[in-house]
mmCIF file of C-alpha atoms in Angstrom:
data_model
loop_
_atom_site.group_PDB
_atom_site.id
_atom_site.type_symbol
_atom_site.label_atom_id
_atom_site.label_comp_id
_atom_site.label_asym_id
_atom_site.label_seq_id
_atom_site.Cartn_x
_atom_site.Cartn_y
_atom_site.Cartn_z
ATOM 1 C CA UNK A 1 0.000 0.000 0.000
ATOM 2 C CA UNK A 2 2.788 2.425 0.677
ATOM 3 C CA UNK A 3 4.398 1.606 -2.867
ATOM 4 C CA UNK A 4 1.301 1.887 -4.816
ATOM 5 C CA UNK A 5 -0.664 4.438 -2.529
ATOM 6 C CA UNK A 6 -3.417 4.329 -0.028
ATOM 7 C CA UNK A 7 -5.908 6.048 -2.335
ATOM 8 C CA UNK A 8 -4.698 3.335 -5.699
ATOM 9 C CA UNK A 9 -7.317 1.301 -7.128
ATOM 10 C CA UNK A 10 -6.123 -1.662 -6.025
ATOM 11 C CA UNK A 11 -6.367 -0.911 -2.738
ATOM 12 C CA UNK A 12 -10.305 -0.222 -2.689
ATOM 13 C CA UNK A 13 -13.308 -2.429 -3.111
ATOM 14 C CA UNK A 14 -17.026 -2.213 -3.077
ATOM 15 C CA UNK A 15 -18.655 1.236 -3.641
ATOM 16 C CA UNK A 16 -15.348 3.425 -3.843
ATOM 17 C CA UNK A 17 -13.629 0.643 -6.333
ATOM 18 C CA UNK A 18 -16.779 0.828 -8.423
ATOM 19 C CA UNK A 19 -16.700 5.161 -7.985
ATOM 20 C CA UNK A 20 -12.685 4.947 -9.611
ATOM 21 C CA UNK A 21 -13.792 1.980 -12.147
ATOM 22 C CA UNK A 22 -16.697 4.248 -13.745
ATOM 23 C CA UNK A 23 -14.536 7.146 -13.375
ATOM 24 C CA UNK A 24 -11.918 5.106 -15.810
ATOM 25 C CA UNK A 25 -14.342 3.906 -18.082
ATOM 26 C CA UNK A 26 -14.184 7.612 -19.680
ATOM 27 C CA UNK A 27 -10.911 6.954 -21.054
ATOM 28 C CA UNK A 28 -10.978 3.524 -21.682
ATOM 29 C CA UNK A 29 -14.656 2.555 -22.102
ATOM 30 C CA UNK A 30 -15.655 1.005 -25.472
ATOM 31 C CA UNK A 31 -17.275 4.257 -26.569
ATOM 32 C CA UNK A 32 -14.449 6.254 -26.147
ATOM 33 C CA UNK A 33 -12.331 3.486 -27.610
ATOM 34 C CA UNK A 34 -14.557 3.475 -30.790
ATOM 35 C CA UNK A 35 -14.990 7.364 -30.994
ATOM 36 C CA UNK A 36 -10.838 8.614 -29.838
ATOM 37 C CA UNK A 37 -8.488 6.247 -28.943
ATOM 38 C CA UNK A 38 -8.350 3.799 -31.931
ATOM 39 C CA UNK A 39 -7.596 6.048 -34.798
ATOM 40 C CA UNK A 40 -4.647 7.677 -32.744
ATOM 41 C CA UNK A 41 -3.344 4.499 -31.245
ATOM 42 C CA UNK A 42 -3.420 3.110 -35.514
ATOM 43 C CA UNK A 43 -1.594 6.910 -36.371
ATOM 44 C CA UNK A 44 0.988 6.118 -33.349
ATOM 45 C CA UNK A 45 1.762 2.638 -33.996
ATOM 46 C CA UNK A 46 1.815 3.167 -37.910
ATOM 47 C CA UNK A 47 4.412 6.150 -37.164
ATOM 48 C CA UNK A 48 6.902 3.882 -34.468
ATOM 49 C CA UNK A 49 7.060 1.373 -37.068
ATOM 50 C CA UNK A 50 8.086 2.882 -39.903
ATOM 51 C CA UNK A 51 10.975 4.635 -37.633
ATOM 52 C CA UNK A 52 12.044 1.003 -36.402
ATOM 53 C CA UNK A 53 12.021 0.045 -39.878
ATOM 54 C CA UNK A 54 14.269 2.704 -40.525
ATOM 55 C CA UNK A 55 16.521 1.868 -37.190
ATOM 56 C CA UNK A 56 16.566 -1.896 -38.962
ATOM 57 C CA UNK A 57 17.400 -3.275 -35.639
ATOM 58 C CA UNK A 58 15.835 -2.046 -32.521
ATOM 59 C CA UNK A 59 15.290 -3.382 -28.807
ATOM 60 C CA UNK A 60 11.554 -4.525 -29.364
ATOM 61 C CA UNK A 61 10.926 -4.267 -25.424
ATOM 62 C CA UNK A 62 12.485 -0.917 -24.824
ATOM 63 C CA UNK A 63 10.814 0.644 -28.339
ATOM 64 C CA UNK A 64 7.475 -0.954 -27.496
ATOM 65 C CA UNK A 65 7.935 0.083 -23.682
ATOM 66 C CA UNK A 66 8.747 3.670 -24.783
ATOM 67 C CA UNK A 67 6.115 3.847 -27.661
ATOM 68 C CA UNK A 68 3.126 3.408 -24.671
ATOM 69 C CA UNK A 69 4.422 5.219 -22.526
ATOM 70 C CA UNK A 70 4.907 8.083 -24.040
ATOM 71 C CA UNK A 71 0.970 7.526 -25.524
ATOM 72 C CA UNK A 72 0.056 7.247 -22.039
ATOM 73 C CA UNK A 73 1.391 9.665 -20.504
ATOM 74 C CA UNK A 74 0.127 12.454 -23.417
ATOM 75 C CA UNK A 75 -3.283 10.730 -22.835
ATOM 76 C CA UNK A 76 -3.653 11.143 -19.477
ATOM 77 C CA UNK A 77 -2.080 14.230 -18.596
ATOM 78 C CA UNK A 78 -0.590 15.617 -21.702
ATOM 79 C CA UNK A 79 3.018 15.105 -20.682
ATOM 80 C CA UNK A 80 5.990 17.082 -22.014
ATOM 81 C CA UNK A 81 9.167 15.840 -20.600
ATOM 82 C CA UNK A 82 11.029 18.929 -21.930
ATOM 83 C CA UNK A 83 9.307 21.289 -19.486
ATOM 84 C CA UNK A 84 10.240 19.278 -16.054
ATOM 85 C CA UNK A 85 13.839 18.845 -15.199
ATOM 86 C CA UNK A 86 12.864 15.256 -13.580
ATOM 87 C CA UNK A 87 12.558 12.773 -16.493
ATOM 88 C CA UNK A 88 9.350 10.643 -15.493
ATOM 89 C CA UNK A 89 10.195 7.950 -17.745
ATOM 90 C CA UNK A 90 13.357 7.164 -15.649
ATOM 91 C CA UNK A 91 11.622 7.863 -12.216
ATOM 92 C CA UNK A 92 8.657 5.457 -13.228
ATOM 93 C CA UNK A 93 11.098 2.380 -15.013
ATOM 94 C CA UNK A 94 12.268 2.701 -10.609
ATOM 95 C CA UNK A 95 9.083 2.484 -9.483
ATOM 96 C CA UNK A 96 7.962 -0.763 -11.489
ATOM 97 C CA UNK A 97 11.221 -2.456 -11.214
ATOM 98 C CA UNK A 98 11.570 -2.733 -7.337
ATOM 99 C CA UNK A 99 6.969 -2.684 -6.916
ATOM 100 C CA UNK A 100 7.428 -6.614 -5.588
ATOM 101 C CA UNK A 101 11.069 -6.341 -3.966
ATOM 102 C CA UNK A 102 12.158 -6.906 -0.235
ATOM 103 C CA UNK A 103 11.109 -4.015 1.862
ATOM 104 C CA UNK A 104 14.140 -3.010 2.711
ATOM 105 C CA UNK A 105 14.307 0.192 2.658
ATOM 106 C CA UNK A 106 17.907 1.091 2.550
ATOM 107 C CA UNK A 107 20.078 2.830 -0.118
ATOM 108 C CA UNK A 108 21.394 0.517 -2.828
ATOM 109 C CA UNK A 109 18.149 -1.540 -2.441
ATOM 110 C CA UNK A 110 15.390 -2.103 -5.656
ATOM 111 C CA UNK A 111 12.947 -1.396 -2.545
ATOM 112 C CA UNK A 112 14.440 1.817 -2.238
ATOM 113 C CA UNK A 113 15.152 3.085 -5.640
ATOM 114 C CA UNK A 114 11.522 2.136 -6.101
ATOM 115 C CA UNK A 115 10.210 4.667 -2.993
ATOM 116 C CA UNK A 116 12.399 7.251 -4.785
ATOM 117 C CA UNK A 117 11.268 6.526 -7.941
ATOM 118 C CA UNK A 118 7.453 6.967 -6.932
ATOM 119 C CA UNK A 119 8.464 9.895 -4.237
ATOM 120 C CA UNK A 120 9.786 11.519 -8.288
ATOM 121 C CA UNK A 121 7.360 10.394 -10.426
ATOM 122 C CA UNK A 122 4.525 11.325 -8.261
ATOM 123 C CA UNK A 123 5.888 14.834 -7.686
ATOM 124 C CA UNK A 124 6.394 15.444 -11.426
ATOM 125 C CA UNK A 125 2.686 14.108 -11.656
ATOM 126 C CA UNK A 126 1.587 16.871 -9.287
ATOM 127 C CA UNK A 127 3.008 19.837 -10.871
ATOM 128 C CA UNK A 128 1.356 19.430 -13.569
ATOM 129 C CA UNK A 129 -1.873 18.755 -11.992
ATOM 130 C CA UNK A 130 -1.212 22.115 -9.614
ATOM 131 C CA UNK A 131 0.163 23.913 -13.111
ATOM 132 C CA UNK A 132 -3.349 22.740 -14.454
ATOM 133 C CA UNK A 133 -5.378 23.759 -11.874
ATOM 134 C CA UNK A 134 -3.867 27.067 -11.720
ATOM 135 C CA UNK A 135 -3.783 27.897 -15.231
ATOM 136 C CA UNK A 136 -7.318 26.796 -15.768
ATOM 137 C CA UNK A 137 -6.318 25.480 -19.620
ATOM 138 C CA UNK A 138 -8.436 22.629 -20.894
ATOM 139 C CA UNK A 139 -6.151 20.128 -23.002
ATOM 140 C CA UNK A 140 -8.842 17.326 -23.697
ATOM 141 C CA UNK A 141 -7.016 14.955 -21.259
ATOM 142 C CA UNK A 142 -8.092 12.911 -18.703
ATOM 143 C CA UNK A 143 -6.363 15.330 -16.618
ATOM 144 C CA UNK A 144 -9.012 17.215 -17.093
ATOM 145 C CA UNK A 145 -11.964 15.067 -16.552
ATOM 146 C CA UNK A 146 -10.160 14.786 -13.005
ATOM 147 C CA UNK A 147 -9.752 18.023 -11.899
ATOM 148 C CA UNK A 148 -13.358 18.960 -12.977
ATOM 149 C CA UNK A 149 -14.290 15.532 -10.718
ATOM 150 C CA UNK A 150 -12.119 16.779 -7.625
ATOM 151 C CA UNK A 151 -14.090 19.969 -7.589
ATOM 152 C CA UNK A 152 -17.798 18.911 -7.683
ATOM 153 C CA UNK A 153 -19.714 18.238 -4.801
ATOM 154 C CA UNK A 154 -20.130 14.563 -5.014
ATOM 155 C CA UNK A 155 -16.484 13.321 -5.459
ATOM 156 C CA UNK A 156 -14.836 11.631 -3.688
ATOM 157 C CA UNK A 157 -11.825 12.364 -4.528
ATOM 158 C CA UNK A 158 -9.108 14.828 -3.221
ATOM 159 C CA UNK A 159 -5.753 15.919 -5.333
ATOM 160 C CA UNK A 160 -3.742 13.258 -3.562
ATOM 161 C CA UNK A 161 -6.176 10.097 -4.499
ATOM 162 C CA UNK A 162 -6.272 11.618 -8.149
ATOM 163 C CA UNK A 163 -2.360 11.654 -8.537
ATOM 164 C CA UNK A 164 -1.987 8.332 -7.326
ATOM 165 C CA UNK A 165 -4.641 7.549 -9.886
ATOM 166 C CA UNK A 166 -2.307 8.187 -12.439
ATOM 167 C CA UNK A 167 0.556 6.772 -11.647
ATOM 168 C CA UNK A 168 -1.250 3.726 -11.148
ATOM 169 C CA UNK A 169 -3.032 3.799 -15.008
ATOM 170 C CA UNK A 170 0.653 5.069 -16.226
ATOM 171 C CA UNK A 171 1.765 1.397 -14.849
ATOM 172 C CA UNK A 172 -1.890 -0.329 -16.209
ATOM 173 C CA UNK A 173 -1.847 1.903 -19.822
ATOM 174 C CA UNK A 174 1.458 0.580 -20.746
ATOM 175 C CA UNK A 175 3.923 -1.934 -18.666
ATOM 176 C CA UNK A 176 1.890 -5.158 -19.248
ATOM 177 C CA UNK A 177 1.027 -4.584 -22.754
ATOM 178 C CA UNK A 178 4.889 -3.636 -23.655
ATOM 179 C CA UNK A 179 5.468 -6.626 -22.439
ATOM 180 C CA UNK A 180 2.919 -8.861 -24.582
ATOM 181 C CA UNK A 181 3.669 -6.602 -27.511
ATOM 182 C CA UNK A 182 7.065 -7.962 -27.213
ATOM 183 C CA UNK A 183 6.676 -11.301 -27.356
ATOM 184 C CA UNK A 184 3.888 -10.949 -29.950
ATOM 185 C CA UNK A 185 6.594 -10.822 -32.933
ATOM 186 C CA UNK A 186 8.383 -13.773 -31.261
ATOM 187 C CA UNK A 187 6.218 -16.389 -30.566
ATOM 188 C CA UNK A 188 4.835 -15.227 -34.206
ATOM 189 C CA UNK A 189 7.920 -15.925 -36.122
ATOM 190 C CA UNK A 190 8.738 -19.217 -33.936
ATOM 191 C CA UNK A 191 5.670 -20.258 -35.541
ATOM 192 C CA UNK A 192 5.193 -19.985 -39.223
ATOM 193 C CA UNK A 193 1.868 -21.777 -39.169
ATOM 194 C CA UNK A 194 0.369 -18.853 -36.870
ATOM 195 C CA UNK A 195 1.628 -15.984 -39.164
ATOM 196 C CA UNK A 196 0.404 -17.524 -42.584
ATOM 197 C CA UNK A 197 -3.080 -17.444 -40.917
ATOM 198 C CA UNK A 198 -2.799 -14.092 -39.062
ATOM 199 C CA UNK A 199 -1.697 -13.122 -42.859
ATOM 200 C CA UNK A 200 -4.836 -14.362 -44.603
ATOM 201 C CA UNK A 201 -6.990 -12.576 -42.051
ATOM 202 C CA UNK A 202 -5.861 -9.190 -42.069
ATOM 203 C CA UNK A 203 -5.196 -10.012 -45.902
ATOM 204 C CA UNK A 204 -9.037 -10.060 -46.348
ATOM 205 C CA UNK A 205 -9.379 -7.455 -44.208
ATOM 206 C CA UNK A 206 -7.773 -4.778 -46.913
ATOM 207 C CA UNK A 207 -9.306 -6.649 -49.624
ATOM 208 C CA UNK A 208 -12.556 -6.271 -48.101
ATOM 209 C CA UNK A 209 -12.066 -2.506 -48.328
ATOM 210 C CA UNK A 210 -12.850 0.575 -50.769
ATOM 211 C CA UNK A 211 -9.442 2.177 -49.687
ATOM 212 C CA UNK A 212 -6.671 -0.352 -48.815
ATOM 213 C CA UNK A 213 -4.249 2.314 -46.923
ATOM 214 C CA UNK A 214 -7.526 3.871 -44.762
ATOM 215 C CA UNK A 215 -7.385 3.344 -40.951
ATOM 216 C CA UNK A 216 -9.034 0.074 -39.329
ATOM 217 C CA UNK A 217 -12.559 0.567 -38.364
ATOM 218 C CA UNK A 218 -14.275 -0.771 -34.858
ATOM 219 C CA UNK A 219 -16.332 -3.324 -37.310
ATOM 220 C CA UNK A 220 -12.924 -4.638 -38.597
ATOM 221 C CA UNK A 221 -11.652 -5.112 -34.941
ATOM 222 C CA UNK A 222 -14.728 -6.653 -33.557
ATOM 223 C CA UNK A 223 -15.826 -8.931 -36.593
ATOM 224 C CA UNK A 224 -12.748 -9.387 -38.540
ATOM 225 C CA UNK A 225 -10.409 -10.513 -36.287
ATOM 226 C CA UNK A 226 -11.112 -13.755 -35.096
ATOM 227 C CA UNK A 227 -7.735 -15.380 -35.042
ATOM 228 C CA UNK A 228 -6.236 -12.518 -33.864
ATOM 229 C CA UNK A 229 -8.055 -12.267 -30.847
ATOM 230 C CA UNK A 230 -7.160 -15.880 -30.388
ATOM 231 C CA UNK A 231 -3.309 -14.976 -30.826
ATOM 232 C CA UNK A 232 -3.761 -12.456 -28.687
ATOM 233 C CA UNK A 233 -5.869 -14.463 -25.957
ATOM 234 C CA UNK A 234 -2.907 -17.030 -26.110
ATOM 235 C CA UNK A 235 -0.109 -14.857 -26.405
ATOM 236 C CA UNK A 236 -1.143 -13.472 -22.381
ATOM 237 C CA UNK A 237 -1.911 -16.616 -21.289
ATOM 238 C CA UNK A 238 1.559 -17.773 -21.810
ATOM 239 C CA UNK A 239 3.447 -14.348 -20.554
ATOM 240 C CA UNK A 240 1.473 -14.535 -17.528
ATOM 241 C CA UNK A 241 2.425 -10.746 -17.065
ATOM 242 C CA UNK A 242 0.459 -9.911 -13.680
ATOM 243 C CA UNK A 243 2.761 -12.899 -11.459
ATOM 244 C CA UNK A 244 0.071 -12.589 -8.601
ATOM 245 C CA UNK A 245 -4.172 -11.103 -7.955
ATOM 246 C CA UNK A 246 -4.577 -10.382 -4.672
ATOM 247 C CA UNK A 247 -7.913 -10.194 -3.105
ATOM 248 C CA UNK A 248 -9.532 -9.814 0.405
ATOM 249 C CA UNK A 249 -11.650 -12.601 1.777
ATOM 250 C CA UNK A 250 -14.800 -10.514 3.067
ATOM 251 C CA UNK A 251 -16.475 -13.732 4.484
ATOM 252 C CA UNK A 252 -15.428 -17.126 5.331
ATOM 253 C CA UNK A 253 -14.726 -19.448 2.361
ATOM 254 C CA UNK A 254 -14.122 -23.630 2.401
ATOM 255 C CA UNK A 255 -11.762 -24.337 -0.406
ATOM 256 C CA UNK A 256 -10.952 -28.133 -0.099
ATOM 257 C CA UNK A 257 -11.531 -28.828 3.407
ATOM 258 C CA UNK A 258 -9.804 -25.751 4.578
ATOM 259 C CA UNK A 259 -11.483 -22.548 5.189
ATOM 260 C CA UNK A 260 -9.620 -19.492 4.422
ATOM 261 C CA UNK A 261 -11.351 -16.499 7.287
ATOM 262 C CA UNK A 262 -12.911 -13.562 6.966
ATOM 263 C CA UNK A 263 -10.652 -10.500 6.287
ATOM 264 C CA UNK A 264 -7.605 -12.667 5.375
ATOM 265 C CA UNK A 265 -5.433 -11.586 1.982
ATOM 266 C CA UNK A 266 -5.365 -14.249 -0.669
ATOM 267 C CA UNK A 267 -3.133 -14.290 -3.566
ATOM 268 C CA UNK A 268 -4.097 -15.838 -6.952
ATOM 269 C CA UNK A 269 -1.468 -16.688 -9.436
ATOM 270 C CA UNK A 270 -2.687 -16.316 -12.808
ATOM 271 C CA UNK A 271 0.342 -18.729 -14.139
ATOM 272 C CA UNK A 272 -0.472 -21.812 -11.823
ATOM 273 C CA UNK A 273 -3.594 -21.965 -13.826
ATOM 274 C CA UNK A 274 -2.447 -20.901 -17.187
ATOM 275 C CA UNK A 275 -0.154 -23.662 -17.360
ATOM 276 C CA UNK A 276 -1.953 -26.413 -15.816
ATOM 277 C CA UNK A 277 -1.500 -29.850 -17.789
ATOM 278 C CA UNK A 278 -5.279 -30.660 -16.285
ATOM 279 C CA UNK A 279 -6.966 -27.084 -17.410
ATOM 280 C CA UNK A 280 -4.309 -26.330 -21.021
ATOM 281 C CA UNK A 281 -3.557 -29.475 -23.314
ATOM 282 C CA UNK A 282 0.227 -29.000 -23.624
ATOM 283 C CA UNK A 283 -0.058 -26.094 -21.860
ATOM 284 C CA UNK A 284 3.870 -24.796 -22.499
ATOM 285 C CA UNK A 285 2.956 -24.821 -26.563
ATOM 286 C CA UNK A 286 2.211 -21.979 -27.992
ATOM 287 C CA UNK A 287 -1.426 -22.893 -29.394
ATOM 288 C CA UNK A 288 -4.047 -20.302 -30.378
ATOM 289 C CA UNK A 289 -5.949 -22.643 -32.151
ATOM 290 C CA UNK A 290 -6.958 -23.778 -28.643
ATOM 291 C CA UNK A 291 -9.153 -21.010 -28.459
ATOM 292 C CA UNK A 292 -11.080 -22.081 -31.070
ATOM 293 C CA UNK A 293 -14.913 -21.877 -30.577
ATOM 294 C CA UNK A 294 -14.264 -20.506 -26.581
ATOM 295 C CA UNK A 295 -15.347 -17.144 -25.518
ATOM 296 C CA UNK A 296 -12.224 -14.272 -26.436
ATOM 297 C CA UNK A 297 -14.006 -11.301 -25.125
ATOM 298 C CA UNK A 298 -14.230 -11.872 -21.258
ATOM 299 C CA UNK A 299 -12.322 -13.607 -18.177
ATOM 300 C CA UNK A 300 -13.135 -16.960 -16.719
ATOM 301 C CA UNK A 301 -12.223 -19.360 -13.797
ATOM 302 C CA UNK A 302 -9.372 -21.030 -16.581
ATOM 303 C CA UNK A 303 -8.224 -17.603 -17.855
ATOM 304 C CA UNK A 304 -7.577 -15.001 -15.428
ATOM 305 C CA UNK A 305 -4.736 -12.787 -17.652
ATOM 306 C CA UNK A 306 -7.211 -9.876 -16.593
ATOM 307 C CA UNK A 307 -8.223 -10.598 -13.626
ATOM 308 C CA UNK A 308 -11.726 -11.542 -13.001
ATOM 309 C CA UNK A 309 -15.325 -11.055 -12.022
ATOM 310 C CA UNK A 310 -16.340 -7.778 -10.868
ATOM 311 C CA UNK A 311 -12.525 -6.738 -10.906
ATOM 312 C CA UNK A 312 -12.194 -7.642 -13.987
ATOM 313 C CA UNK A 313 -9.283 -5.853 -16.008
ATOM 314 C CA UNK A 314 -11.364 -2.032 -16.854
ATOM 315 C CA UNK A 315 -8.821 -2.026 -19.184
ATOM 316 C CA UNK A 316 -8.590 -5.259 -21.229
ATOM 317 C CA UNK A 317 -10.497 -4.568 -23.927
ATOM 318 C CA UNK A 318 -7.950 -1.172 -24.265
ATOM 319 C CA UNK A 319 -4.737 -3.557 -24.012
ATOM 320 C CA UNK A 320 -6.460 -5.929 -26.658
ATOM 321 C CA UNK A 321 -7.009 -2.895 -29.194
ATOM 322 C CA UNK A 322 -3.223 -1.958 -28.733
ATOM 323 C CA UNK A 323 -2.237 -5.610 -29.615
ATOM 324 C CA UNK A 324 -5.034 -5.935 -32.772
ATOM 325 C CA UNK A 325 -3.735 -2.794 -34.376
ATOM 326 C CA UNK A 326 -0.359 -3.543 -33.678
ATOM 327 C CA UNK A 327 -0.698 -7.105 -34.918
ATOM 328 C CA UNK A 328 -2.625 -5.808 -38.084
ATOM 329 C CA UNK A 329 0.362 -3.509 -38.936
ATOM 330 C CA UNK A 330 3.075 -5.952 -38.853
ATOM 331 C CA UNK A 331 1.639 -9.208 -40.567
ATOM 332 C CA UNK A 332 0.155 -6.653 -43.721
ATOM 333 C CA UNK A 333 3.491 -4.285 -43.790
ATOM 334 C CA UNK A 334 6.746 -5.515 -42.364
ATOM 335 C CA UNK A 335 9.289 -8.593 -41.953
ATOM 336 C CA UNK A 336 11.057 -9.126 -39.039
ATOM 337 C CA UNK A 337 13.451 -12.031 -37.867
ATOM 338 C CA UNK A 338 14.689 -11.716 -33.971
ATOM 339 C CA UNK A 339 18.242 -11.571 -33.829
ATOM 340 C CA UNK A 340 21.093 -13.121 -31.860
ATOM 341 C CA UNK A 341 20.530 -16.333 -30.219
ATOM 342 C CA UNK A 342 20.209 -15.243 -26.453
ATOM 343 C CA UNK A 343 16.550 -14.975 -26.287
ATOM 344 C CA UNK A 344 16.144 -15.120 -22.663
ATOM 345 C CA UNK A 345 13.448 -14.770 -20.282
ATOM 346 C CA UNK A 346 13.358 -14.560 -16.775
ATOM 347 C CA UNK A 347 10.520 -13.659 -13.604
ATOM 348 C CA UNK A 348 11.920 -11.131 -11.218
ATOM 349 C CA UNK A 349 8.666 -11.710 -10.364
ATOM 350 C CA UNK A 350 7.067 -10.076 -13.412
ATOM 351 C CA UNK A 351 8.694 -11.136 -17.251
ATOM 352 C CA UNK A 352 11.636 -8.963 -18.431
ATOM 353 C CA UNK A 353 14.360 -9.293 -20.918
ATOM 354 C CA UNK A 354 17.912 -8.961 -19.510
ATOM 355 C CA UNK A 355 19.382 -8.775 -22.856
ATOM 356 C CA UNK A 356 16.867 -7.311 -24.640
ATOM 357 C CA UNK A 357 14.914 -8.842 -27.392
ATOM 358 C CA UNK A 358 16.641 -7.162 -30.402
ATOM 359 C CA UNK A 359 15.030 -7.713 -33.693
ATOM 360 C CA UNK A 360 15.476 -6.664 -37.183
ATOM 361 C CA UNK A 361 12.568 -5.284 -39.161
ATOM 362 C CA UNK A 362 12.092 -3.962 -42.998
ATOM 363 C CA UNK A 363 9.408 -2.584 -44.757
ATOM 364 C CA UNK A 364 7.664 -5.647 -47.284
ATOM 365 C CA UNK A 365 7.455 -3.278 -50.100
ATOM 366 C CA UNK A 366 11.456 -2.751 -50.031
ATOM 367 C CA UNK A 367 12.971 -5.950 -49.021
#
């Protein structure tokens, strides 16, 4: 609670969790997905992909990692990192590295480097809310639909809840899905089978078109994606990218003869489920076709990448548009082959890359 702040979403249930989850649902709701957020996120991932075609080899997590944040951080709070002289990028990369280390708090320690990094990112988070405030500027952010909720009547919010809203959707908008969007490419290319299909899909998609180059529509993503949705559905089962849920018991509950009591913490982990020989045939393969026929658009007791029930990812259906356009992109305009043989992976608890994951990518049209 300390790390992540007493007023964070993930700290609150009932009534106030359902207050902050409505209050979310402005920026990431389907409607505003459908009316905003999916023609920029196609104009921002069209423009980092030409420039990584241009790099020809890039570091897919660190371009992918700094492609969403950035996004985010211009979404939510219009964020200029020339006019602060604490670079929030750095501050924040703290923050999410040492959020599950050893509470020791000591110099030296990922605990403490991550208590400086939110003590920084926090306060460059509140100078611009105070600048906002002051300055009275509307920038069509959700900045702004926070500050206008702060000052009615009703809210129940105060300036300190709303910047630790932030930094908590800066760490939902963009670390997980960097993440997947990394191994996307990978576990793609491993599989040749996977990326003829994904191919014919989004093959027919432009075919199905009056203007090939014109941006894809909410019909497109919702109708016309099928297997991609089942790439993607697979892709997060296997990165596991949340290592642990955790959820209060508010009543006493028997789970195999033992009965976990009231007001106890529970944690789920997402990955002893997701790879569970008696739940997932083969369940280390790489297998969208497993998917076939099942529900893609919601969580279940077998597939809890985001989360479940009434805390259910607000979210997901955000992080799946990022991967769908991003997916779409690559299969219809580029070639890419990782490079190097060190590939590896590693939980420290969540899934990084401690070499990188550098690939090399080229335009179709000019290889």
């Amino acid at each position: 609670m300390k790390v992540l702040g007493k007023k964070s979403l993930l700290t609150h249930h009932g009534e106030i969790h359902k207050y902050l989850k409505n209050l979310i649902l402005h920026l990431v709701g389907p409607e505003n997905l459908k009316a905003n957020v999916m023609n920029e996120l196609d104009a921002v991932i069209c423009r980092h992909l030409q420039a990584w075609a241009r790099y020809g080899t890039v570091d897919l997590k660190e371009v992918t990692s700094n492609m969403l944040f950035d996004y985010a951080a211009k979404q939510l709070m219009s964020y200029d990192e020339s006019k602060t002289p604490l670079k929030l990028a750095e501050n924040f990369k703290a923050f999410i590295y040492g959020l599950l280390s050893f509470p020791l708090n000591i110099p030296g320690t990922a605990y403490h480097a991550c208590l400086q990094g939110r003590k920084n990112a926090t306060k460059i988070i509140r100078d611009i809310y105070n600048d906002r405030k002051a300055s009275k500027i509307h920038r069509g952010d959700f900045l702004d639909h926070l500050l206008e909720e702060v000052e009615s009547e009703k809210s129940i919010l105060n300036e300190s809840s709303a910047i630790d809203l932030v930094l908590i959707l800066l760490f939902a908008y963009h670390e997980t899905t960097s993440t997947t969007l990394t191994l996307v490419p990978k576990f793609i290319s491993d599989h040749p089978n996977v990326l003829a299909e994904l191919t014919k899909e989004h093959t027919e998609i432009l075919k199905n078109r009056d203007d090939e180059t014109s941006e894809i529509t909410w019909q497109e993503y919702k109708s016309s994606m099928t297997f991609t949705h089942m790439v993607i559905n697979e892709t997060v089962r296997l990165a596991n990218i949340v290592p642990a849920i955790f959820r209060k018991v508010v009543k006493d509950v028997e789970v195999k003869g033992y009965t976990i009591p009231e007001g106890w913490l529970v944690m789920v982990a997402p990955n002893a489920l997701h790879l569970n020989p008696d739940v997932y045939t083969d369940p280390h393969t790489f297998n969208p076709w497993r998917w076939e026929g099942k529900e893609l658009h919601a969580g279940s007791k077998t597939f809890m990448a985001f989360g479940g029930g009434v805390r259910l990812c607000v979210g997901a259906d955000f992080a799946k548009l990022q991967m769908a356009i991003f997916i779409h992109h690559l299969v219809t305009k580029y070639r890419w082959k990782v490079n190097g043989g060190d590939e590896k992976m590693i939980r420290r608890p969540g899934l990084v890359f401690p070499n990188g994951l550098p690939i090399e990518i080229s335009e179709k049209d000019k290889c």
